[in-house]
Rosetta silent file (secondary structure, phi, psi, omega in degrees, C-alpha in Angstrom):
SEQUENCE: MHETNRRYVLAKRPEGVPDKETFELEETEIPELETGQVLVQTVYLSVDPYMRDRMRAGESYAEPWDVGDPMQAAVVGRVVDSETDQWDDGDYVTGELDWAEYTVTDSSALHPVDPDLAPLSTYLGVLGMPGRTAYFGLLEEGKPTPGDTVVVSGAAGAVGSTVVQIASIAGCRVVGFAGSDTKVEYLEEIGADAAINYKQTDDYRAALDDAAPEGVDVYFDNVGGPITDAVFTKLNTDARVAVCGQIAHYNEEGVVTGPRKLPQLLPVRATVSGFIVSDYAPRFEQATQRLGEWVATGDITYRETVTEGLESAPDAFLGLFEGENIGKQLVKVTDE
SCORE:     score description
SCORE:     0.000 S_00000001
   1 L     0.000  140.746 -177.408   16.376   -5.640   -8.141 S_00000001
   2 L   -72.939  139.301 -179.295   14.937   -9.003   -7.490 S_00000001
   3 L   -97.666  -15.346  175.351   13.767  -10.758  -10.696 S_00000001
   4 E  -120.284  157.583 -174.934   11.336  -13.180   -8.881 S_00000001
   5 E  -128.287  146.341  169.114    8.344  -12.576   -6.823 S_00000001
   6 E  -112.367  149.295  173.918    6.494  -14.808   -4.290 S_00000001
   7 E  -152.221  155.993  170.190    2.622  -14.042   -4.040 S_00000001
   8 E   -97.227  133.979  174.913   -0.468  -15.834   -2.753 S_00000001
   9 E  -110.929  159.292  179.799   -3.140  -17.048   -4.932 S_00000001
  10 E   -77.560  103.788  174.258   -6.768  -18.389   -4.140 S_00000001
  11 L   -73.740  -33.842  175.186   -6.037  -22.180   -4.363 S_00000001
  12 L  -156.317  168.126  173.243   -9.600  -23.182   -3.838 S_00000001
  13 L   -84.417  126.754 -177.487  -13.047  -21.945   -2.706 S_00000001
  14 L   -76.119  149.193  168.497  -13.347  -22.696    0.934 S_00000001
  15 L  -114.264  115.424 -174.392  -16.493  -24.436    2.147 S_00000001
  16 L    79.561 -131.126 -173.562  -17.164  -22.916    5.772 S_00000001
  17 L   -82.030  145.825  175.805  -14.149  -21.786    7.444 S_00000001
  18 L   -66.785  158.448  167.878  -10.936  -21.293    5.245 S_00000001
  19 L  -139.270 -176.723 -172.086   -7.871  -23.254    6.027 S_00000001
  20 H   -59.890  -22.157  171.671   -4.184  -23.381    4.848 S_00000001
  21 H   -63.854  -21.305 -179.438   -5.365  -25.253    1.686 S_00000001
  22 H   -70.473  -18.672 -174.777   -7.246  -22.169    0.579 S_00000001
  23 E  -121.073  142.403  172.956   -3.894  -20.346   -0.167 S_00000001
  24 E  -127.273  123.281  178.852   -1.048  -21.135   -2.489 S_00000001
  25 E   -98.953  129.772  175.392    2.327  -19.234   -2.317 S_00000001
  26 E  -121.029  156.128  170.919    3.790  -19.326   -5.963 S_00000001
  27 E  -112.961  142.190  179.455    6.997  -17.748   -7.325 S_00000001
  28 E  -135.079  158.972  171.280    6.726  -15.793  -10.554 S_00000001
  29 E   -84.949  144.185  174.737    9.006  -13.693  -12.525 S_00000001
  30 L   -83.748  113.079 -167.142    8.629   -9.972  -12.300 S_00000001
  31 L   -64.119  167.850  178.102    7.478   -8.734  -15.568 S_00000001
  32 L   -68.866  139.934  170.459    9.189   -5.769  -17.589 S_00000001
  33 L   -73.168  143.939  175.859    7.462   -2.558  -16.938 S_00000001
  34 L   -89.131  160.893  168.846    5.156   -0.841  -19.317 S_00000001
  35 L   -57.018  126.468 -169.975    4.704    2.810  -19.717 S_00000001
  36 L    84.398    1.836  176.940    2.682    4.223  -16.834 S_00000001
  37 E  -102.215  161.895  177.719    3.352    1.288  -14.604 S_00000001
  38 E  -136.356  150.096  175.651    5.231    1.131  -11.351 S_00000001
  39 E  -102.359  130.670  176.590    6.835   -1.891   -9.287 S_00000001
  40 E  -119.106  117.805  170.619    6.075   -1.737   -5.680 S_00000001
  41 E   -83.338  119.811 -177.034    7.708   -3.645   -2.861 S_00000001
  42 E   -51.770  118.569  164.538    5.331   -4.646   -0.126 S_00000001
  43 E   -89.755  -54.499 -177.072    6.320   -3.126    3.390 S_00000001
  44 E  -139.305  133.825  164.433    2.872   -3.964    5.178 S_00000001
  45 E  -113.554  148.877 -177.048   -0.196   -5.683    3.848 S_00000001
  46 E  -100.000  136.118  160.922   -3.577   -5.714    5.563 S_00000001
  47 L  -105.584  136.785 -167.863   -5.852   -8.731    6.316 S_00000001
  48 L  -146.692  150.817 -170.135   -9.441   -7.962    6.726 S_00000001
  49 H   -65.522  -31.977  177.999  -12.508   -9.967    7.379 S_00000001
  50 H   -57.066  -19.272 -170.577  -14.353   -8.860    4.093 S_00000001
  51 H   -73.687  -21.106  162.826  -11.810  -10.804    2.208 S_00000001
  52 H   -59.106  -37.942  176.635  -13.720  -13.981    3.088 S_00000001
  53 H   -67.366  -22.965  175.264  -16.557  -12.806    0.849 S_00000001
  54 H   -78.356   -3.536  176.799  -14.213  -12.515   -1.989 S_00000001
  55 H   -79.877  -16.366 -179.366  -13.432  -16.160   -1.725 S_00000001
  56 L   -87.347  155.324  171.206  -17.140  -16.967   -2.830 S_00000001
  57 L   -74.687  -16.680 -169.086  -18.403  -17.468   -6.243 S_00000001
  58 L   -90.201 -178.597 -173.075  -21.415  -15.417   -5.728 S_00000001
  59 L   -75.614  145.396  166.200  -21.888  -11.684   -6.004 S_00000001
  60 L  -141.355 -176.761  171.974  -20.700   -9.498   -3.269 S_00000001
  61 L   -80.549  -18.475  171.511  -19.868   -5.535   -2.902 S_00000001
  62 L  -103.793  132.215 -174.330  -16.330   -6.821   -3.322 S_00000001
  63 L   -64.592  120.930 -172.892  -15.529   -8.411   -6.575 S_00000001
  64 L   -59.455  141.852  164.548  -14.845  -12.323   -6.032 S_00000001
  65 L   -75.980  148.012  171.805  -11.519  -13.704   -6.759 S_00000001
  66 L   -95.003  148.687  166.283  -11.355  -16.520   -9.167 S_00000001
  67 L   -49.149  130.875 -167.432   -9.400  -19.670   -8.362 S_00000001
  68 L    97.441  -26.908 -178.398   -5.896  -18.968   -9.320 S_00000001
  69 L   -72.461  143.662  176.898   -6.120  -15.318   -8.987 S_00000001
  70 E   -64.862  141.839 -175.735   -3.546  -13.458   -6.931 S_00000001
  71 L   -84.114  154.740 -173.066   -5.156  -12.409   -3.666 S_00000001
  72 E  -129.230  166.839 -169.740   -5.219   -8.629   -2.974 S_00000001
  73 E  -168.178  157.635  169.844   -5.101   -6.309    0.161 S_00000001
  74 E   -71.144  135.555 -173.191   -4.619   -2.707    1.023 S_00000001
  75 E  -138.589  140.627  158.860   -0.692   -2.491    0.993 S_00000001
  76 E  -107.761  139.589 -172.851    1.912    0.269    1.977 S_00000001
  77 E  -154.447  178.140  177.430    4.974   -0.231   -0.087 S_00000001
  78 E  -118.539  133.444  172.598    8.034    1.448   -1.669 S_00000001
  79 E   -70.534  123.986  177.892    8.329    2.301   -5.343 S_00000001
  80 E  -115.736  -18.534  165.176   11.515    0.361   -6.550 S_00000001
  81 E  -143.074  159.519 -168.886   10.983    0.960  -10.248 S_00000001
  82 E  -157.723  128.381  169.493    8.771    3.531  -12.332 S_00000001
  83 L  -114.615   48.405  178.490    7.933    3.947  -15.836 S_00000001
  84 L  -157.281  143.974  171.511    5.920    7.222  -15.029 S_00000001
  85 L   -62.892  -23.229 -174.237    6.834   10.746  -13.949 S_00000001
  86 L   -59.331  -45.085 -173.116    4.328   10.468  -11.136 S_00000001
  87 L  -132.134  145.534  178.878    6.470    8.252   -8.753 S_00000001
  88 L  -113.947  154.832 -176.856   10.185    8.071   -8.187 S_00000001
  89 L   -60.830  139.276 -178.630   12.099    5.182   -6.765 S_00000001
  90 L    94.232  -12.973  178.250   12.025    5.295   -3.047 S_00000001
  91 L   -65.042  148.517  168.108    8.488    7.015   -2.836 S_00000001
  92 E  -112.260  128.698 -163.946    6.060    5.307   -0.265 S_00000001
  93 E  -129.938  156.024  162.682    2.697    4.610   -1.630 S_00000001
  94 E  -122.520  163.249  173.639   -0.585    2.855   -0.853 S_00000001
  95 E   173.190 -179.729  177.580   -2.984    1.043   -2.776 S_00000001
  96 E   -96.640   98.550 -179.943   -4.830   -2.244   -3.440 S_00000001
  97 E  -106.205 -176.077 -168.659   -2.137   -4.528   -4.309 S_00000001
  98 E   -82.871  160.155  170.531   -1.356   -8.449   -4.383 S_00000001
  99 L   -81.057   82.237 -163.320   -0.615  -10.445   -1.237 S_00000001
 100 E  -149.923  160.275  167.041    3.093  -10.347   -2.481 S_00000001
 101 L   -57.494  -47.283 -169.468    6.612   -9.387   -2.174 S_00000001
 102 E  -140.930  148.585  168.786    6.307   -7.117   -5.200 S_00000001
 103 E  -130.761  133.725  162.884    3.321   -5.764   -7.346 S_00000001
 104 E   -74.140  120.419  178.925    3.260   -4.511  -10.922 S_00000001
 105 E  -154.885  152.431  171.620    0.442   -1.813  -10.992 S_00000001
 106 E   -61.495  141.632  171.604   -0.727    1.322  -12.955 S_00000001
 107 H   -43.148  -45.436 -166.003    0.466    4.592  -11.417 S_00000001
 108 H   -64.441  -26.116 -177.442   -3.166    5.731  -11.070 S_00000001
 109 H   -81.497    5.913 -178.649   -3.841    3.012   -8.505 S_00000001
 110 E  -117.085  143.352  171.101   -1.471    4.361   -5.969 S_00000001
 111 E  -120.821  146.547  175.228   -1.693    7.208   -3.443 S_00000001
 112 E   -68.923  147.258  169.744    1.100    8.875   -1.388 S_00000001
 113 L  -124.783  159.861 -164.302    1.855    8.309    2.157 S_00000001
 114 L  -130.177   99.352  178.131    4.246   10.578    4.181 S_00000001
 115 L   -73.222    1.201  170.629    6.369    8.358    6.808 S_00000001
 116 L   -83.282  -25.328 -174.920    7.343   11.606    8.423 S_00000001
 117 L   -87.097  -38.029 -178.800    3.769   12.388    9.428 S_00000001
 118 L  -157.738  162.540 -179.307    2.906    8.937   10.832 S_00000001
 119 L   -66.544  140.785  174.587    4.109    5.452   10.966 S_00000001
 120 H   -46.087  -46.407  171.628    3.480    3.636    7.788 S_00000001
 121 H   -46.142  -28.096 -175.539    1.467    1.127    9.346 S_00000001
 122 H   -70.010  -21.944  176.000   -1.156    3.662   10.428 S_00000001
 123 H   -70.172  -13.178  157.933   -2.083    4.279    6.676 S_00000001
 124 H   -85.986  -10.193 -173.466   -3.652    0.712    6.867 S_00000001
 125 L  -120.908 -117.535 -170.020   -5.252    1.077   10.176 S_00000001
 126 L   -60.737  -20.876  171.265   -6.383    4.218   11.985 S_00000001
 127 L   -99.232    0.937 -165.394   -5.452    6.535    9.029 S_00000001
 128 L  -118.675 -142.460 -178.730   -6.498    4.180    6.358 S_00000001
 129 H   -66.881  -36.827 -177.752   -9.736    2.173    5.620 S_00000001
 130 H   -64.242  -48.874 -172.901  -10.618    0.947    9.201 S_00000001
 131 H   -62.879  -50.334  172.193  -10.283    4.468   10.586 S_00000001
 132 H   -59.401  -38.331  169.597  -12.440    5.940    7.724 S_00000001
 133 H   -53.007  -46.491  176.211  -14.928    3.166    8.097 S_00000001
 134 H   -66.465  -45.863  174.255  -15.187    4.013   11.684 S_00000001
 135 H   -49.177  -66.595 -178.319  -15.416    7.663   11.050 S_00000001
 136 H   -77.722  -20.739  174.025  -18.211    7.832    8.528 S_00000001
 137 H   -60.897  -43.797  179.527  -20.053    4.785    9.794 S_00000001
 138 H   -77.993  -50.525 -170.450  -20.462    6.314   13.290 S_00000001
 139 H   -71.033  -31.768 -171.967  -20.707   10.054   12.314 S_00000001
 140 H  -104.502  -37.881  177.070  -22.756    9.787    9.205 S_00000001
 141 H   -80.926  -43.017 -166.841  -24.769    6.531    9.790 S_00000001
 142 H  -100.522  -14.871 -178.263  -25.066    6.459   13.427 S_00000001
 143 L    35.105   52.858  178.711  -25.335   10.306   14.063 S_00000001
 144 L   -60.580  153.072  178.352  -24.519   10.303   17.744 S_00000001
 145 L  -137.546  151.395 -163.662  -25.284   13.079   19.913 S_00000001
 146 L   -61.006  137.307  175.670  -23.957   13.814   23.403 S_00000001
 147 L    97.814  -17.511  174.614  -25.574   11.615   26.125 S_00000001
 148 L   -56.025  148.729  170.097  -26.334    8.882   23.584 S_00000001
 149 E   -92.427  131.504  177.000  -25.644    5.213   24.510 S_00000001
 150 E  -127.146  116.878 -177.828  -23.494    3.720   21.806 S_00000001
 151 E   -98.621  129.676 -171.669  -22.937   -0.080   21.453 S_00000001
 152 E  -126.797  125.459  161.162  -20.061   -1.348   19.328 S_00000001
 153 L   -86.623  145.111  178.246  -19.759   -5.187   18.474 S_00000001
 154 L    65.285   35.285 -168.821  -16.280   -6.237   17.655 S_00000001
 155 L   -65.912  -25.761 -179.808  -15.082   -3.368   19.667 S_00000001
 156 L   -86.794   -3.985 -172.000  -11.544   -4.449   19.979 S_00000001
 157 E   -91.050 -175.902 -178.072  -10.671   -4.652   16.343 S_00000001
 158 H   -57.154  -49.011  179.386   -9.317   -1.910   14.034 S_00000001
 159 H   -66.589  -63.310 -176.095  -12.750   -0.467   13.157 S_00000001
 160 H   -55.642  -40.157  179.264  -14.441   -0.954   16.567 S_00000001
 161 H   -54.997  -39.804  179.059  -11.623    0.416   18.657 S_00000001
 162 H   -77.559  -28.086  169.063  -11.855    3.593   16.649 S_00000001
 163 H   -55.925  -48.332  170.452  -15.500    3.747   16.818 S_00000001
 164 H   -45.938  -59.123 -175.944  -15.233    3.466   20.524 S_00000001
 165 H   -77.447  -21.406  169.762  -13.052    6.415   20.948 S_00000001
 166 H   -59.895  -49.888  172.632  -14.884    8.588   18.410 S_00000001
 167 H   -51.231  -44.201 -176.417  -18.098    8.021   20.351 S_00000001
 168 H   -72.989  -32.775  172.896  -16.439    8.956   23.464 S_00000001
 169 H   -58.048  -41.111 -176.933  -14.992   12.186   21.908 S_00000001
 170 H   -61.977  -21.066 -176.322  -18.670   12.816   20.801 S_00000001
 171 L    89.012   29.943  174.872  -19.796   12.688   24.591 S_00000001
 172 L  -100.713  143.237  172.122  -21.543    9.351   24.413 S_00000001
 173 E   -71.378  142.299 -169.590  -21.784    6.566   26.953 S_00000001
 174 E  -129.839  136.304  179.143  -20.001    3.834   24.994 S_00000001
 175 E  -131.104  126.289 -175.705  -20.476   -0.052   25.533 S_00000001
 176 E  -125.177  144.484  171.375  -18.186   -2.520   23.663 S_00000001
 177 E  -101.103  130.034  174.894  -18.354   -6.317   22.998 S_00000001
 178 E  -141.680  175.103 -171.842  -15.123   -8.117   22.789 S_00000001
 179 L  -114.637   25.399  178.212  -13.913  -11.775   23.246 S_00000001
 180 L  -165.121  156.210  169.889  -11.292  -11.876   26.019 S_00000001
 181 H   -65.898  -19.680 -177.282  -10.672  -10.081   29.419 S_00000001
 182 H   -77.761  -34.220  174.430   -7.585   -8.705   27.846 S_00000001
 183 H   -69.503  -40.283 -178.285   -9.699   -7.061   25.180 S_00000001
 184 H   -66.740  -35.855 -178.415  -12.212   -5.726   27.846 S_00000001
 185 H   -72.635  -36.660 -174.648   -9.294   -4.128   29.599 S_00000001
 186 H   -71.407  -49.119  177.754   -8.058   -2.516   26.436 S_00000001
 187 H   -55.896  -35.990  174.254  -11.602   -1.089   25.768 S_00000001
 188 H   -63.943  -34.044 -172.321  -11.704    0.398   29.285 S_00000001
 189 H   -79.692  -21.011  179.961   -8.349    1.883   28.725 S_00000001
 190 L  -113.031   21.956  147.543   -9.359    3.822   25.529 S_00000001
 191 L   120.724   16.664 -177.922  -12.645    5.101   26.993 S_00000001
 192 L   -74.959  141.070 -172.187  -15.304    2.527   26.894 S_00000001
 193 L   -86.853  -21.720  171.549  -17.632    3.281   29.833 S_00000001
 194 E  -149.164  145.023  174.495  -18.587   -0.681   29.840 S_00000001
 195 E  -140.872  142.690 -170.568  -17.311   -3.604   28.110 S_00000001
 196 E  -116.129  115.091  172.572  -18.683   -7.081   27.708 S_00000001
 197 E   -83.542  104.956 -167.468  -16.700  -10.143   27.315 S_00000001
 198 H   -73.924  -22.801  176.185  -19.203  -12.141   25.080 S_00000001
 199 H   -66.713  -19.822 -178.484  -17.321  -15.370   25.513 S_00000001
 200 H  -105.145    9.140  177.832  -18.104  -15.393   29.228 S_00000001
 201 L  -153.110  148.012 -179.230  -21.796  -14.877   29.342 S_00000001
 202 L   -95.990  -20.182 -174.699  -24.661  -16.533   27.618 S_00000001
 203 L  -111.872   91.149 -171.553  -27.134  -13.801   28.235 S_00000001
 204 H   -62.616  -55.737 -177.655  -26.376  -10.881   26.187 S_00000001
 205 H   -49.764  -52.444 -173.650  -29.664   -9.043   27.094 S_00000001
 206 H   -59.281  -34.026  175.740  -28.923   -9.396   30.847 S_00000001
 207 H   -66.214  -40.088  173.181  -25.451   -7.990   30.167 S_00000001
 208 H   -67.942  -28.398  171.692  -26.794   -5.037   28.297 S_00000001
 209 H   -59.695  -45.058 -175.379  -29.284   -4.470   31.049 S_00000001
 210 H   -78.747  -51.158 -178.191  -26.240   -3.750   33.320 S_00000001
 211 H   -70.032  -35.481 -172.827  -24.106   -2.019   30.695 S_00000001
 212 L  -134.478   66.170  179.779  -26.651    0.154   28.903 S_00000001
 213 L   -60.545  -19.649  177.874  -29.501    0.640   31.524 S_00000001
 214 L  -107.204   25.736  177.266  -31.115    3.370   29.508 S_00000001
 215 L    79.572 -169.105  179.020  -31.118    1.460   26.290 S_00000001
 216 E  -114.991  121.941  177.696  -29.426    1.854   23.065 S_00000001
 217 E   -98.023  -30.093 -179.607  -29.394    4.719   20.910 S_00000001
 218 E  -129.524  118.475  165.348  -26.506    3.959   18.378 S_00000001
 219 E  -120.831  122.318  179.961  -25.439    0.366   17.539 S_00000001
 220 E  -100.643  110.538 -166.006  -22.446   -0.025   15.373 S_00000001
 221 E  -109.717  114.771  177.415  -22.517   -3.519   14.248 S_00000001
 222 L  -100.711  -18.952 -148.917  -19.275   -5.366   13.076 S_00000001
 223 L  -119.203  -45.732 -172.472  -20.609   -8.676   14.041 S_00000001
 224 L    59.008 -153.049 -176.384  -24.243   -9.720   13.560 S_00000001
 225 H    57.814 -149.020 -162.517  -25.402  -13.011   15.153 S_00000001
 226 H   -69.952  -25.181 -179.023  -26.747  -13.452   18.738 S_00000001
 227 H   -65.066  -42.938 -175.660  -25.030  -10.043   19.992 S_00000001
 228 H   -71.505  -41.139  169.820  -27.047   -8.266   17.419 S_00000001
 229 H   -59.034  -30.764  178.081  -30.235  -10.000   18.298 S_00000001
 230 H   -74.012  -53.486 -175.362  -29.789   -9.143   21.824 S_00000001
 231 H   -62.036  -26.432  176.644  -28.996   -5.321   21.143 S_00000001
 232 L   -69.068  -14.318  170.071  -32.041   -5.062   18.860 S_00000001
 233 L   -87.864   -3.658  174.753  -34.273   -5.695   21.852 S_00000001
 234 L  -115.276   14.170 -178.578  -32.810   -2.809   23.674 S_00000001
 235 E   -66.134  135.212 -171.103  -33.162   -0.189   20.964 S_00000001
 236 E   -95.622  174.068  175.487  -34.558    3.137   22.094 S_00000001
 237 E   -49.373  130.872  170.251  -36.992    5.493   20.026 S_00000001
 238 E    64.378   30.734  177.910  -35.236    6.759   16.910 S_00000001
 239 E   -72.949  160.979 -178.814  -32.391    4.510   17.456 S_00000001
 240 E  -118.896  127.239 -178.393  -29.731    4.283   14.645 S_00000001
 241 E  -123.900  129.555 -175.292  -28.059    1.065   13.695 S_00000001
 242 E  -111.041  115.972 -176.765  -25.096    1.144   11.400 S_00000001
 243 E   -96.489  120.066 -174.403  -24.235   -2.348    9.830 S_00000001
 244 L  -112.716  -29.642  169.790  -20.684   -2.370    8.943 S_00000001
 245 L  -162.450  172.732  178.448  -19.766   -6.110    8.902 S_00000001
 246 L  -145.098   55.723  175.977  -21.198   -9.603    9.887 S_00000001
 247 H   -49.959  -27.457  169.736  -18.249  -11.580   10.779 S_00000001
 248 H   -51.639  -26.504  178.487  -20.404  -13.971   12.511 S_00000001
 249 H  -102.537  -11.391 -156.328  -21.769  -15.201    9.183 S_00000001
 250 L   -61.612  -37.950  178.088  -18.971  -14.797    6.951 S_00000001
 251 L   -88.315    6.705  171.814  -18.206  -18.667    7.077 S_00000001
 252 L   -72.615  140.325  179.012  -21.695  -19.869    6.847 S_00000001
 253 L   -96.536  -19.421  171.012  -22.585  -21.790    3.967 S_00000001
 254 L  -110.820 -173.850  177.792  -26.434  -21.469    4.178 S_00000001
 255 L   -87.044  125.829 -173.100  -28.908  -18.962    5.068 S_00000001
 256 L   -80.397  135.711  168.352  -28.662  -18.244    8.829 S_00000001
 257 L  -110.507  159.705 -176.543  -31.994  -18.013   10.569 S_00000001
 258 L  -177.679 -168.564  177.408  -32.660  -16.375   13.888 S_00000001
 259 L   -55.283  139.332  170.125  -35.067  -13.894   15.600 S_00000001
 260 L   -65.731  112.417 -179.192  -37.136  -11.870   13.352 S_00000001
 261 L   -89.790  -38.485 -179.171  -35.736   -8.246   13.962 S_00000001
 262 H   -39.325  -55.862  176.337  -38.157   -6.169   11.868 S_00000001
 263 H   -49.514  -37.049  176.817  -40.924   -6.263   14.144 S_00000001
 264 H   -73.181   -6.397  172.275  -38.786   -4.832   16.871 S_00000001
 265 H   -69.539  -40.180 -170.817  -38.054   -1.746   14.667 S_00000001
 266 L   -42.296  -66.446 -176.293  -41.601   -0.862   14.529 S_00000001
 267 L   -59.875  -33.358 -174.034  -42.443    0.501   18.075 S_00000001
 268 L   -99.520  -13.845  177.141  -39.094    2.408   18.323 S_00000001
 269 L    60.960   46.614 -179.432  -38.998    3.735   14.798 S_00000001
 270 L   -88.764  149.558  177.146  -35.340    2.726   14.611 S_00000001
 271 E  -103.968  127.939  178.510  -33.255    3.182   11.399 S_00000001
 272 E  -120.815  128.681  171.772  -31.031    0.381   10.177 S_00000001
 273 E  -131.319  129.325  172.339  -28.412    1.282    7.312 S_00000001
 274 E   -91.662  158.954 -178.838  -25.898   -0.807    5.821 S_00000001
 275 L  -147.090  152.602  156.886  -22.828    1.073    4.365 S_00000001
 276 L  -121.617  138.061 -174.811  -19.544    0.719    2.527 S_00000001
 277 H   -60.016  -32.210 -179.946  -16.842    3.088    3.168 S_00000001
 278 H   -49.383  -31.983 -173.118  -16.138    3.395   -0.548 S_00000001
 279 H   -64.548  -21.231  179.324  -19.341    5.365   -0.886 S_00000001
 280 H  -102.685   24.685  179.941  -17.658    8.187    1.053 S_00000001
 281 H   -50.897  -48.477  174.408  -14.479    8.180   -1.252 S_00000001
 282 H   -56.874  -20.229  178.812  -14.754   11.901   -2.109 S_00000001
 283 H  -102.417    8.177 -170.873  -14.475   12.760    1.551 S_00000001
 284 H   -49.075  -55.845 -168.632  -11.551   10.303    2.272 S_00000001
 285 H   -63.602  -30.182  173.786   -9.132   13.345    2.894 S_00000001
 286 H   -63.252  -49.424 -177.200  -11.525   14.930    5.416 S_00000001
 287 H   -68.450  -42.588 -174.644  -11.640   11.805    7.627 S_00000001
 288 H   -65.028  -36.018  178.402   -7.877   11.201    7.398 S_00000001
 289 H   -68.052  -41.038  175.595   -7.005   14.865    8.463 S_00000001
 290 H   -58.897  -54.608 -172.296   -9.541   14.693   11.262 S_00000001
 291 H   -62.636  -43.256  167.667   -8.343   11.415   12.370 S_00000001
 292 H   -47.639  -43.173  168.889   -4.844   12.500   12.079 S_00000001
 293 H   -59.110  -50.731 -179.850   -5.553   15.443   14.500 S_00000001
 294 H   -60.047  -39.528 -173.366   -7.198   13.146   17.127 S_00000001
 295 H   -61.661  -50.260 -174.463   -4.134   10.781   16.826 S_00000001
 296 H   -53.469  -39.564  176.693   -1.843   13.765   17.215 S_00000001
 297 H   -91.144    1.857  176.505   -3.427   15.077   20.240 S_00000001
 298 L    86.478   -0.474  174.636   -3.775   11.675   21.908 S_00000001
 299 L   -61.585  -29.394  170.571   -7.587   11.692   21.703 S_00000001
 300 L  -131.752  134.781 -177.273   -7.335    8.452   19.723 S_00000001
 301 L  -118.289  177.112 -171.969   -4.794    5.866   20.286 S_00000001
 302 L  -153.992  151.423  170.746   -4.337    2.640   18.276 S_00000001
 303 L  -119.288  148.984  171.870   -3.016   -1.035   18.662 S_00000001
 304 E  -134.190  142.060  175.106   -1.691   -2.990   16.009 S_00000001
 305 E  -111.023  112.314 -167.750   -1.160   -6.886   15.818 S_00000001
 306 E  -118.347  133.810  174.925    1.719   -7.497   13.515 S_00000001
 307 E  -119.029  155.221 -165.095    2.957  -10.791   12.161 S_00000001
 308 E  -109.914  134.878  168.401    6.428  -11.020   10.335 S_00000001
 309 L    91.459  148.414  173.616    7.019  -12.316    6.755 S_00000001
 310 H   -55.785  -38.296  170.308    4.800  -13.068    3.962 S_00000001
 311 H   -40.929  -33.356  179.060    4.361  -16.612    4.957 S_00000001
 312 H   -85.957   -1.992  177.257    2.293  -15.616    7.903 S_00000001
 313 H   -46.549  -53.908  176.766   -0.380  -13.865    5.813 S_00000001
 314 H   -63.907  -36.970  172.592   -2.828  -16.902    6.022 S_00000001
 315 H   -57.325  -38.634 -179.034   -2.329  -17.362    9.665 S_00000001
 316 H   -66.292  -43.423  176.055   -2.857  -13.734   10.208 S_00000001
 317 H   -67.047  -35.841  177.269   -6.183  -13.804    8.117 S_00000001
 318 H   -67.729  -35.434 -174.867   -7.491  -17.063    9.836 S_00000001
 319 H   -61.685  -21.687 -177.298   -6.680  -15.627   13.081 S_00000001
 320 L   -61.880  -29.028 -168.142   -9.370  -12.834   12.451 S_00000001
 321 L   -96.220   -3.084  175.124  -12.112  -15.379   12.820 S_00000001
 322 L  -106.882   -7.726 -177.726  -10.673  -16.560   16.016 S_00000001
 323 L    55.730   50.302  173.695  -10.506  -12.944   17.359 S_00000001
 324 L   -79.717  -15.229 -175.266   -6.660  -13.264   18.014 S_00000001
 325 L   -97.741  140.842  168.538   -5.918   -9.715   17.084 S_00000001
 326 L  -113.403  135.332 -170.001   -6.307   -6.490   19.106 S_00000001
 327 E    70.530 -155.978  179.673   -6.503   -3.439   16.733 S_00000001
 328 E   -65.700  119.881 -172.147   -5.399   -3.680   13.390 S_00000001
 329 E  -103.100  138.061  179.212   -3.966   -6.964   12.079 S_00000001
 330 E  -135.854  161.675  179.865   -1.119   -6.476    9.665 S_00000001
 331 E  -123.306  127.618  166.904    1.592   -8.654    7.902 S_00000001
 332 E   -92.243  112.973 -169.021    5.106   -7.044    7.857 S_00000001
 333 L  -100.466  -39.019 -178.836    6.507   -8.293    4.658 S_00000001
 334 L  -143.242  164.053  175.702    9.789   -6.206    4.529 S_00000001
 335 L   -63.215  150.396  173.718   11.715   -3.444    6.563 S_00000001
 336 L   -75.645    0.000    0.000   10.637   -0.010    6.044 S_00000001
């Protein structure tokens, strides 16, 4: 077993867009396990936009990292040493672990995964947090009904692409915003009735007039910014807006101003709800089972963007804000 470990720590708090100096790769010794602890070797780790908020000093729904703290992510890994009866060497597990080759953690922080049922990577994507976010965000917050028009921003990402497909299964007209022609083609492949390349138009309202001529009943918002400003002008009576993320604003240092949206909600009696997927934790197994059934039948497909090696983690994270990924962005740290 390796006696040393490499892990990323937060080197400094970024101002605006993070860069390579935000991250520091350090080498540490692996400590001896105490009773109840497990040593996990990372196979895949996830990078996600919400991590940008954890780099701030202020309060957020996710606890901020202190400078010098190891950065953390959803990880799928392999147990290589255990001081508990709960896990054996060779078991595959998932949990919130370090951006690292190895993590020592309490056994209670881990959950089992079965590589015989689905590829390990899917437990960080369509069968993991992004899939569950899409499932509960759309079905519980958006409450789609057959015939509704559902608009999704950030539609080619891990969450958005799953929302597109669940909305299609629900019998809705689905419109997705994405940032390239390749992503537009992908959205059309997975069931979007219309897709808008937001980088090729300055008039989102006109684009929506063409793509959603009967208005918008459900808006699943991953992005915020001018796209959301435009969608709010198209909301139908009793529309539902599920606010999942605001990636357009994560790197802003000040308070962003823009069109005042609240007056637009009054005449249409629209409902806007922000949600955090962890609020649905008691029902996670329900979502995973249903998503797994849809994946097994081919009703939901998935794409992954995988970079190789722990050293690639910062680039993979920074690429999220440039829209480089299609589907789930993962870092493969070691072979399965």
